[in-house]
Short mmCIF file of C-alpha atoms in Angstrom, two decimals:
data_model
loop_
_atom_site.label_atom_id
_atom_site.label_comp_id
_atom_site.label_asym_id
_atom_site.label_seq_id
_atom_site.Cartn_x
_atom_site.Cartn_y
_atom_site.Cartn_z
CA UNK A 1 25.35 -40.85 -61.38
CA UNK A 2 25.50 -43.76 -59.40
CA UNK A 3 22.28 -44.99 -57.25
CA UNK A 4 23.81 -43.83 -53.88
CA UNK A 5 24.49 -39.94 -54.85
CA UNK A 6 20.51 -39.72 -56.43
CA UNK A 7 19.48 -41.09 -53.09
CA UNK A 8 21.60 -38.33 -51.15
CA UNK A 9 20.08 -35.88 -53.53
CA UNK A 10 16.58 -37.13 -53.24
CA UNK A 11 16.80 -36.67 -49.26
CA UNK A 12 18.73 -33.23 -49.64
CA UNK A 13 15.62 -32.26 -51.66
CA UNK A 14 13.40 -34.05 -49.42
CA UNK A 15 14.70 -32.13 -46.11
CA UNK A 16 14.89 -28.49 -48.22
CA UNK A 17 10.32 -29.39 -49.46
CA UNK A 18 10.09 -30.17 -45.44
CA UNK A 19 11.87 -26.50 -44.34
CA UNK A 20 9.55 -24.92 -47.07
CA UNK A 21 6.57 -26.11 -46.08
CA UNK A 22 6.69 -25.37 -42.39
CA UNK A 23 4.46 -22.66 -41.29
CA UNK A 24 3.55 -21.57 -37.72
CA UNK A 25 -0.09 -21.85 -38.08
CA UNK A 26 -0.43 -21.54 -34.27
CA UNK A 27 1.10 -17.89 -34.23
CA UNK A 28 -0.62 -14.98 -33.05
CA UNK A 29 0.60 -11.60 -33.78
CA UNK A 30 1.52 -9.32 -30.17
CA UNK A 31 -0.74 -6.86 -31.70
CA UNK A 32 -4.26 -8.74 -30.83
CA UNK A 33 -2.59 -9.64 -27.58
CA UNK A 34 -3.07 -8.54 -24.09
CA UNK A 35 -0.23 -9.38 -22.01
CA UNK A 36 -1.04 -10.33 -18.26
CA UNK A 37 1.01 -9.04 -15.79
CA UNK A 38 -1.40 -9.62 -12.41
CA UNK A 39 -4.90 -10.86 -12.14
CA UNK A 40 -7.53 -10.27 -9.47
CA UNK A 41 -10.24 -12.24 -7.99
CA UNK A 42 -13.02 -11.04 -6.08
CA UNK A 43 -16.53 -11.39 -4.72
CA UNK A 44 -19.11 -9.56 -5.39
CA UNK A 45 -23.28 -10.38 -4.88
CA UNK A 46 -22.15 -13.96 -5.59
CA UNK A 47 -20.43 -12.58 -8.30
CA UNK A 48 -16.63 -13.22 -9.50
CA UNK A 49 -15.45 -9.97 -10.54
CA UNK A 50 -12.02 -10.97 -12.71
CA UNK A 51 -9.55 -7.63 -13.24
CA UNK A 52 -6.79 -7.81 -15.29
CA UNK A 53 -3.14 -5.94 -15.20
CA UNK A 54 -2.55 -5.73 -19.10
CA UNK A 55 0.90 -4.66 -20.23
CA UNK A 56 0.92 -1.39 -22.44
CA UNK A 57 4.26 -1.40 -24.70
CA UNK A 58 6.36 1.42 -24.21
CA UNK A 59 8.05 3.14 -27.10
CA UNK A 60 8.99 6.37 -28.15
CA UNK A 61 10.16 5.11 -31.30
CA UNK A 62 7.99 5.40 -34.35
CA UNK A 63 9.47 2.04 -35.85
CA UNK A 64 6.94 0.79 -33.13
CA UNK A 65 4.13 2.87 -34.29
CA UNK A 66 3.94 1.44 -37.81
CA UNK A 67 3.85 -2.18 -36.23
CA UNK A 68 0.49 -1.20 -35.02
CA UNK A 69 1.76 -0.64 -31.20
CA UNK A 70 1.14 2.81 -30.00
CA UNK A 71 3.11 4.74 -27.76
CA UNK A 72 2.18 5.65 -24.39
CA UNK A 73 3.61 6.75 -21.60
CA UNK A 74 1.43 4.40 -18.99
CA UNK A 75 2.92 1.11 -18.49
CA UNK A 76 -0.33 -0.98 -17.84
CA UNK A 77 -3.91 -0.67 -18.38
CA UNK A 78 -7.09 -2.37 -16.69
CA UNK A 79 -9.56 -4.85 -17.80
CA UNK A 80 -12.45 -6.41 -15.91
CA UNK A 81 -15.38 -8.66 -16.14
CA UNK A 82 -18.05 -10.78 -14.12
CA UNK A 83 -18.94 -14.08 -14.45
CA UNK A 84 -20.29 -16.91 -12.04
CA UNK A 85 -17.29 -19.08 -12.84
CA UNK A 86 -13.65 -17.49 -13.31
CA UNK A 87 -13.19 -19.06 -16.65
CA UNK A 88 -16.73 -17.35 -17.73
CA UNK A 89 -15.33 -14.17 -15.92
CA UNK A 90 -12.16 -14.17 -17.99
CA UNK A 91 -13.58 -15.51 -21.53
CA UNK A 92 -16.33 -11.97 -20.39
CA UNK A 93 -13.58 -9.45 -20.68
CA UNK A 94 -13.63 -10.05 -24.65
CA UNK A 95 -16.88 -8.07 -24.35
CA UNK A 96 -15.70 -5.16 -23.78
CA UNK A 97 -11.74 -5.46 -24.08
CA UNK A 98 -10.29 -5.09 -28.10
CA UNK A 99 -7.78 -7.75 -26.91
CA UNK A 100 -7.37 -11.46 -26.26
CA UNK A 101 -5.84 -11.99 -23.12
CA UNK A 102 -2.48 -13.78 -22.95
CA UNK A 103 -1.60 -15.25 -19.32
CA UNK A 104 2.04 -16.67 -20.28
CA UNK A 105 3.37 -13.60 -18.50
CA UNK A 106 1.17 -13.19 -15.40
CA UNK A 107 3.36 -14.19 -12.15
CA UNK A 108 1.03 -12.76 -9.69
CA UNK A 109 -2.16 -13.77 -8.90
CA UNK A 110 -4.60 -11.80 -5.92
CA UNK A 111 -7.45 -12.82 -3.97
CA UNK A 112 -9.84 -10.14 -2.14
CA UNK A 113 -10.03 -10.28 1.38
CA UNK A 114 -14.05 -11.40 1.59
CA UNK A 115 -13.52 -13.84 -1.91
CA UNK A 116 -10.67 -15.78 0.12
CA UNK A 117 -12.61 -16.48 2.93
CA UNK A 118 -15.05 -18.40 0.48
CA UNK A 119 -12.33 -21.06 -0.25
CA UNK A 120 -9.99 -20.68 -3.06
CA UNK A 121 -8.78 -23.96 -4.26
CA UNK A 122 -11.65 -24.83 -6.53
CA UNK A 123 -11.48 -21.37 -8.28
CA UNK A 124 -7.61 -22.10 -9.55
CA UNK A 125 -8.83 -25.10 -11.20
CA UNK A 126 -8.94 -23.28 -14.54
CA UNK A 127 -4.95 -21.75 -14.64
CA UNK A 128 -3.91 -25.38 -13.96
CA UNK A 129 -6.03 -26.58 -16.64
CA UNK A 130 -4.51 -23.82 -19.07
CA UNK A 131 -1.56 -24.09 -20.99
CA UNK A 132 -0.84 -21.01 -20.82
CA UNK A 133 -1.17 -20.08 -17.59
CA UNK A 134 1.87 -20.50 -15.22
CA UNK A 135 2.29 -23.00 -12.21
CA UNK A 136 4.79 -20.83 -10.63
CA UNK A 137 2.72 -17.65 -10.26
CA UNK A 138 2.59 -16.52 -6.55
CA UNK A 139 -0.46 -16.32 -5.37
CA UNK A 140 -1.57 -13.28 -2.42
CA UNK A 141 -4.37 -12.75 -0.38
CA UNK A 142 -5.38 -8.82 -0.22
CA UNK A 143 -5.39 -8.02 3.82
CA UNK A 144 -8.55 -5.99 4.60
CA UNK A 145 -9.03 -4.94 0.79
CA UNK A 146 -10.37 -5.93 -2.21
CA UNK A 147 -7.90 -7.64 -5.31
CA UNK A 148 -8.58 -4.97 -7.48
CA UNK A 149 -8.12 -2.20 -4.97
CA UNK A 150 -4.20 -3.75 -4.79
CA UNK A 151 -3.93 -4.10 -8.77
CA UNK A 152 -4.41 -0.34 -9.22
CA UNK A 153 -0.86 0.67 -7.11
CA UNK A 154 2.38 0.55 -8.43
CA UNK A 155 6.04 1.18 -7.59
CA UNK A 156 7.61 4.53 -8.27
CA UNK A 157 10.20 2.33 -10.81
CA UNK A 158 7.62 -0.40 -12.29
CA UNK A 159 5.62 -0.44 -15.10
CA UNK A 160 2.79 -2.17 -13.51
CA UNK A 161 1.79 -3.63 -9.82
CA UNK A 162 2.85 -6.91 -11.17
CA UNK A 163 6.09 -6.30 -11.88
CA UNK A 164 6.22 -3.70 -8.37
CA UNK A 165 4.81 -7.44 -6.51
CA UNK A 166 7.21 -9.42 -8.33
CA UNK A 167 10.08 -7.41 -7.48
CA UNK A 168 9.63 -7.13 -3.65
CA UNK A 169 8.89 -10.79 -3.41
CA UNK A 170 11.79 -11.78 -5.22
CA UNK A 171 13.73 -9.34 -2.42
CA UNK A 172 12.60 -12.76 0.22
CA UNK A 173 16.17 -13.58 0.66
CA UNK A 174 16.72 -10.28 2.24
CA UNK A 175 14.10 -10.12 4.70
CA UNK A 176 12.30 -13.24 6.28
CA UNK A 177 9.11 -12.04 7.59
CA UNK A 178 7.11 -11.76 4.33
CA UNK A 179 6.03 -15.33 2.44
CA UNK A 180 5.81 -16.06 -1.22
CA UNK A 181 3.91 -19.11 -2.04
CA UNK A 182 3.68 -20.24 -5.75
CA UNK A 183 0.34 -21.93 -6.83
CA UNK A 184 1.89 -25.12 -7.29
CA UNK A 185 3.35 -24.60 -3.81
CA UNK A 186 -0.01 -24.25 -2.47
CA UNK A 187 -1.02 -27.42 -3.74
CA UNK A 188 1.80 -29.42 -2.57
CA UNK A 189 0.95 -28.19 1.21
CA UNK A 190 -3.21 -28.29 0.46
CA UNK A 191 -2.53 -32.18 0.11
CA UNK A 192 0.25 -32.66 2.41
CA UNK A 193 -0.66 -34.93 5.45
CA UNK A 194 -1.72 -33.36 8.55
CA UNK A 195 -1.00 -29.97 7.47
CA UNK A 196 -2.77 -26.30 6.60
CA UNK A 197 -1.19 -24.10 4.02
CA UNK A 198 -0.30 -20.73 4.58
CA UNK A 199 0.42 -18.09 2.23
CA UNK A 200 1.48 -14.63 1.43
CA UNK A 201 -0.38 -11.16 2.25
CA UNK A 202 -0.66 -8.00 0.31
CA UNK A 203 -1.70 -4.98 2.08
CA UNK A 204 -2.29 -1.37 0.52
CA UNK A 205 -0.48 1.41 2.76
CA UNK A 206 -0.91 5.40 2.48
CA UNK A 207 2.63 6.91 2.27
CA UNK A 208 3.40 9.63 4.23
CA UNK A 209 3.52 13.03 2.41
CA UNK A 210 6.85 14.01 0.97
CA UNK A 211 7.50 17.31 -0.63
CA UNK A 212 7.21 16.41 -4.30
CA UNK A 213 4.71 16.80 -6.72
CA UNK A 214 2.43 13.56 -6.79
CA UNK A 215 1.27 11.85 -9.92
CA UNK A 216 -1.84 12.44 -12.00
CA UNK A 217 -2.95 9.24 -11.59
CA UNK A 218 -2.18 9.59 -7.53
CA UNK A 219 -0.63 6.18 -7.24
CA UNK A 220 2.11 7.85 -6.01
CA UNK A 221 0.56 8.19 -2.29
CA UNK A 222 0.23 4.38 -1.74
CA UNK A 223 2.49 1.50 -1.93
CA UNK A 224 2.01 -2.20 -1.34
CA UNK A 225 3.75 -4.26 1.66
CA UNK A 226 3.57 -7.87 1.63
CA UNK A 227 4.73 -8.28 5.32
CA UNK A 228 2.85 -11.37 7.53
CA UNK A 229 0.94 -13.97 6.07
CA UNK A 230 -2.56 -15.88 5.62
CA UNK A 231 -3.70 -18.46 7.04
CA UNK A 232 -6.30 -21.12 5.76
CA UNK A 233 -8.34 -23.50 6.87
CA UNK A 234 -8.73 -26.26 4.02
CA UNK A 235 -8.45 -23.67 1.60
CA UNK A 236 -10.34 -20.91 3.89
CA UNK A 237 -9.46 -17.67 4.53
CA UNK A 238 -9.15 -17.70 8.48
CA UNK A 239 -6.72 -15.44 9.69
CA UNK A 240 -3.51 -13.93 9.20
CA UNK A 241 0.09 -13.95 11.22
CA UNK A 242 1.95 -10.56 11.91
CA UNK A 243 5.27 -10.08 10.33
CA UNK A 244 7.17 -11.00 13.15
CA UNK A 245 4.68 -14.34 13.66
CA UNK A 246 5.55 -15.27 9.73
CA UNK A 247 9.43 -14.51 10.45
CA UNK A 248 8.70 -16.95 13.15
CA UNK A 249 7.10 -19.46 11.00
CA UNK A 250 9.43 -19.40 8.49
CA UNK A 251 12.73 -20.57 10.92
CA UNK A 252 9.87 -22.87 12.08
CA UNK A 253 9.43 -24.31 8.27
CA UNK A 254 12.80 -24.19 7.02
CA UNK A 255 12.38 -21.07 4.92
CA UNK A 256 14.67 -18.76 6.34
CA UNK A 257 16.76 -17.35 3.16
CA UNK A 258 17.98 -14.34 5.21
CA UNK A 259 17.02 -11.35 7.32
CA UNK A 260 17.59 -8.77 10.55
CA UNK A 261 17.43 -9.82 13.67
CA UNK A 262 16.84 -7.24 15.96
CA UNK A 263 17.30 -7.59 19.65
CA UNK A 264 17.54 -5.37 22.94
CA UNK A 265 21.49 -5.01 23.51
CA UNK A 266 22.47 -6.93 27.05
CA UNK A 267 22.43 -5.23 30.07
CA UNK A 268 24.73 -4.57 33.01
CA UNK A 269 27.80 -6.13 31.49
CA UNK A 270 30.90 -4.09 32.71
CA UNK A 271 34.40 -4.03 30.53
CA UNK A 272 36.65 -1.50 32.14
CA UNK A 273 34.53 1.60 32.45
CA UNK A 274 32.08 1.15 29.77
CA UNK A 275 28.60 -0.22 30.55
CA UNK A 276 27.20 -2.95 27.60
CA UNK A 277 23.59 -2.40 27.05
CA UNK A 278 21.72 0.10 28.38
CA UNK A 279 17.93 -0.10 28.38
CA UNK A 280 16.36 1.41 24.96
CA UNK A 281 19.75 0.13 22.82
CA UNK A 282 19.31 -2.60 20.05
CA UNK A 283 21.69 -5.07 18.62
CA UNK A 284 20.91 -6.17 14.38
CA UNK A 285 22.49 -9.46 13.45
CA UNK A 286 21.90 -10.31 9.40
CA UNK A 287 21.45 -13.35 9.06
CA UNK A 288 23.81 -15.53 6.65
CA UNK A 289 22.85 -19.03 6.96
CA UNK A 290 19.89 -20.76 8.83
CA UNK A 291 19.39 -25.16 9.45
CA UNK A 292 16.54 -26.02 11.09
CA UNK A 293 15.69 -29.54 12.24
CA UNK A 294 12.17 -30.66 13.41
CA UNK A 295 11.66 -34.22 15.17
CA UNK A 296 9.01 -35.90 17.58
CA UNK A 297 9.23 -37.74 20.35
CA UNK A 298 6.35 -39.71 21.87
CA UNK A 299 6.52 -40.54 25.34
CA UNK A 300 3.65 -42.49 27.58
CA UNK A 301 0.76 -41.44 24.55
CA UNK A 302 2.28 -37.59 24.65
CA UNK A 303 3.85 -36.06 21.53
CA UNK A 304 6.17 -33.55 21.86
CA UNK A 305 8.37 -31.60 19.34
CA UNK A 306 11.58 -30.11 19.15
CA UNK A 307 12.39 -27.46 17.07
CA UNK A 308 16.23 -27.12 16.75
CA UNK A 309 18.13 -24.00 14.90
CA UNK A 310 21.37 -23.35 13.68
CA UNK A 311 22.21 -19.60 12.69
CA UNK A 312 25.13 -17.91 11.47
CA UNK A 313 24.98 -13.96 10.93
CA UNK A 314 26.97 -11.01 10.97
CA UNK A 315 26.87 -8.21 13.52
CA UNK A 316 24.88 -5.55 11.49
CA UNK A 317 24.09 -2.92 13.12
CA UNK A 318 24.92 -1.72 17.57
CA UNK A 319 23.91 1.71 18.42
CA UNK A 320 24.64 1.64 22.54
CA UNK A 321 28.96 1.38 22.43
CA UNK A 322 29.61 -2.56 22.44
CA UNK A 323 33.49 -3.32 22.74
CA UNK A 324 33.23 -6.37 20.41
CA UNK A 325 36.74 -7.24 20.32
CA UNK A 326 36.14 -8.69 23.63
CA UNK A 327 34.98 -12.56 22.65
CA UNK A 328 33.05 -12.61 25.90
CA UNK A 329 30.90 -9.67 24.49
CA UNK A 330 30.47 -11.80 21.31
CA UNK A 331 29.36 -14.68 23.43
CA UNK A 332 26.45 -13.13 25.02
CA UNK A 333 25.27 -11.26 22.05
CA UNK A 334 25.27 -14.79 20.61
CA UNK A 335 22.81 -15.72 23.22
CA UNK A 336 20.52 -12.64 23.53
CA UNK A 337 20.44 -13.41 19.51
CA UNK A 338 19.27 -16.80 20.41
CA UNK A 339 16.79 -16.03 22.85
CA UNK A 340 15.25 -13.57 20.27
CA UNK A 341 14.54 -16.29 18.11
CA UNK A 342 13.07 -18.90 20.22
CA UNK A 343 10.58 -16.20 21.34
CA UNK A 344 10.06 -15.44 17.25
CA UNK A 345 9.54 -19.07 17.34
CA UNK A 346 7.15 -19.53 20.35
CA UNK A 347 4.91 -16.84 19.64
CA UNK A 348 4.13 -18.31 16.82
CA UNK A 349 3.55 -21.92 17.93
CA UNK A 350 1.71 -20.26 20.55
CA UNK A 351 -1.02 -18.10 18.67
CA UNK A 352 -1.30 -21.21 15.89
CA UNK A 353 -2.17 -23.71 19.07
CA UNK A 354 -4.38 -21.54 20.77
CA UNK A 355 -5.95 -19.17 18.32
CA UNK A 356 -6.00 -21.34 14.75
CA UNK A 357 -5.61 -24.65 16.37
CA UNK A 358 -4.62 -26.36 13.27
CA UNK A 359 -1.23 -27.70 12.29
CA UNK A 360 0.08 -25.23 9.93
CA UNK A 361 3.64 -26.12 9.89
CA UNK A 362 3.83 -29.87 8.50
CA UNK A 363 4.01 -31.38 12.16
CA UNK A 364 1.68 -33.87 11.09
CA UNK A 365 3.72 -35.41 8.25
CA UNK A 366 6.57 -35.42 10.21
CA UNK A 367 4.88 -38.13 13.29
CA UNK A 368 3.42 -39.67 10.12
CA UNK A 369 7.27 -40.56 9.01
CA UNK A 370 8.83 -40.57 12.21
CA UNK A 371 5.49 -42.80 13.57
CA UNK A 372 3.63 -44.22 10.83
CA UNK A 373 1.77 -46.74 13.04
CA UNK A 374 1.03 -44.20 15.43
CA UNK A 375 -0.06 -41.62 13.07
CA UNK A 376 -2.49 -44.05 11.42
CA UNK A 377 -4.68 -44.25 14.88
CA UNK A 378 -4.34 -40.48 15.15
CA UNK A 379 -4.93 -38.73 11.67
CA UNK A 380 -8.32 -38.30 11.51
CA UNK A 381 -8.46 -36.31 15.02
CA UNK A 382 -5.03 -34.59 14.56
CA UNK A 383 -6.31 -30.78 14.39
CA UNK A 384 -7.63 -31.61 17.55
CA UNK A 385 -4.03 -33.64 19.06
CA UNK A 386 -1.95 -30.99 17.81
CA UNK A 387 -3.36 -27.90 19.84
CA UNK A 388 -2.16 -30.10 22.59
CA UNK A 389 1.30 -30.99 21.64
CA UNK A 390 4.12 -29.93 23.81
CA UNK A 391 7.50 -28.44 21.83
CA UNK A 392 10.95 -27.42 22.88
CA UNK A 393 12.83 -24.82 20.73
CA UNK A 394 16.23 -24.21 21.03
CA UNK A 395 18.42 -22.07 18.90
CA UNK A 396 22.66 -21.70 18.02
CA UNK A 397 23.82 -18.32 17.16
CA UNK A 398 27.16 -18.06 15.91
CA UNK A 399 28.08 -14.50 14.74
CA UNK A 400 30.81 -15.27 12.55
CA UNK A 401 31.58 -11.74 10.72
CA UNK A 402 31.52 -8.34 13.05
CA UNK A 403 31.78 -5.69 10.17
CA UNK A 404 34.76 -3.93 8.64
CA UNK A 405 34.95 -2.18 12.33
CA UNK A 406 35.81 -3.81 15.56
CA UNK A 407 35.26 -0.81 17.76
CA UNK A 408 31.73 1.17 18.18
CA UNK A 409 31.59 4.25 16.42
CA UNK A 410 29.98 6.02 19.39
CA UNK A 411 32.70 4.43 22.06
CA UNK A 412 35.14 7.76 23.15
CA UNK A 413 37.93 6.05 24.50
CA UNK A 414 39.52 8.25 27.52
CA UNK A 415 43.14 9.60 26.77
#
């Protein structure tokens, strides 16, 4: 055998010893696991009260059972603990939960109403220190209610609130006037210059009755709506904007993914004998595509914005008789469409500048790269410049797809 073919079988043997002797001495079975699906935070008698969403397997098959997973019908159960830190809080619930929390699954993350207000940056510290823990969980204040009053509700199709949470969030791109922030997100606007971060809302509702039987558990008469959004102050709870103020903000930021635009339909606009728009009638555009562009100009000492938007849609919905094969009609709906949004817009400008006076929407790093000289005189007092600030908005409606109908259904045409 010549010295070349013992080496080859020397490394062949080496590589097959190596494959042997790896072992995952890291593992952990799924069986001493509790899989986190949402997570809680609240304050209570200067207490941090910590409740957990832990995933309960499903399975009606008994080659489950035997691997030490029971079935059950319930699709997530509850733990909680207190602590005067949030790590101690979590590390607690080993006292009286049989299972080691595992956070690689958690996505959503909630804050009580009264706990936000205390500041919440510090309190994250420990799910961006561990590994497993994930940067992209969104993160939710609780409007008027307490985290773990939210964590007990879930959809009529999800196994658990987190999932239910996960779910409508993901449904952004259909609907603009809700806000998910991830926690990494939040820390990218915390530390942006000259800016105040705001972030999503959860808020528990009462259904109205409906004539079915309602579960045991009586989940079944709430549900969760994440419409409007939170504002902070640093990292203080301060306030919150409406759903149509965060639909605002969000063509103010450059986070329009799409949406309804409902407007009142035009008035006194005669084509042959049919009136356009009487009072009471709406107009729905969906939107398709959204471009906004932010810049300052400084004139004499004075900033002053303009916010400029570019939106395509399709004509969605017209309930008053609209003969939309006339361009002209198009035209105006265009602009009433327009005009909808710049008030969207300036509402919200308006309530941030009076009522929060802070710059929530990145203003500030926008004179600081448009202006850097300028913005170095002015940073330190800029919550107090930008209440002042003058702004322009003007918006571009094109309605570029009218529907698989170009007549209204309700329009009788005379014989």
């Amino acid at each position: 055998m010549t010295k070349n073919k013992k080496n080859l079988i020397m490394a062949v043997y080496l590589i097959i010893i190596s494959l042997l002797s790896l072992s995952c001495t890291g593992s952990r079975q799924l069986q001493t696991l509790a899989l986190v699906t949402s997570i809680g935070i609240d304050l209570e008698d200067d207490k941090i009260i910590i409740t957990c969403e832990i995933m309960n397997p499903i399975s009606n098959n008994s080659s489950n059972s035997s691997s030490g997973i029971s079935p059950n019908p319930t699709g997530s159960v509850f733990a909680q603990s207190v602590g005067e830190t949030v790590f101690e809080a979590v590390r607690n619930i080993t006292l009286n939960f049989d299972r080691k929390l595992f956070l690689s699954h958690n996505n959503i993350l909630i804050f009580g109403e009264e706990f936000a207000k205390k500041g919440i940056t510090g309190f994250m510290d420990v799910f961006l220190r561990d590994s497993e823990a994930k940067e992209n969980m969104y993160i939710l204040v609780a409007k008027g209610a307490k985290a773990y009053e939210i964590i007990g509700v879930k959809g009529e199709l999800s196994q658990s609130s987190g999932d239910y949470l996960l779910d409508i969030l993901n449904d952004f791109k259909y609907n603009g006037k809700c806000l998910k922030v991830s926690m990494s997100e939040y820390y990218k606007y915390h530390y942006d210059i000259g800016n105040e971060p705001v972030i999503g809302v959860v808020t528990k509702i009462e259904k109205k009755e409906v004539d079915r039987q309602k579960s045991k558990d009586n989940t079944a008469k709430f549900m969760l709506d994440v419409a409007g959004g939170a504002i902070l102050s640093r990292d203080y709870l301060i306030g919150y904007l409406s759903s149509d103020e965060i639909f605002g903000y969000n063509f103010i930021t450059g986070r329009i993914e799409g949406g309804l635009i409902k407007f009142n339909t035009p008035q006194g606009l005669n084509k042959g004998n049919t009136i356009i728009g009487n009072e009471g009638k709406f107009t729905t555009v969906e939107i398709i595509q959204t471009k906004t562009k932010r810049d300052i100009k400084i004139d004499d000492g004075k900033i002053h914005l303009n916010i400029n938007v570019k939106l395509s849609g399709s004509l969605g919905e017209e309930n008053k008789g609209i003969d939309i094969s006339n361009l002209e009609v198009i035209r105006i709906l265009e602009k009433a469409c327009s005009e909808k949004v710049e008030d969207l817009i300036s509402i919200t400008m308006d309530k941030v500048q009076k009522e929060f006076k802070q710059d929530n929407f990145s203003i500030g790093e926008i004179v600081h790269r448009q202006y850097p000289k300028v913005w170095k005189e002015i940073s330190n007092d800029w919550n107090n410049i930008f209440p002042e600030i003058s702004y322009t908005v003007n918006v571009e409606t094109k309605i570029v797809k009218t529907g698989i109908i170009n007549t209204p259904s309700n329009l009788r045409k005379r014989r």
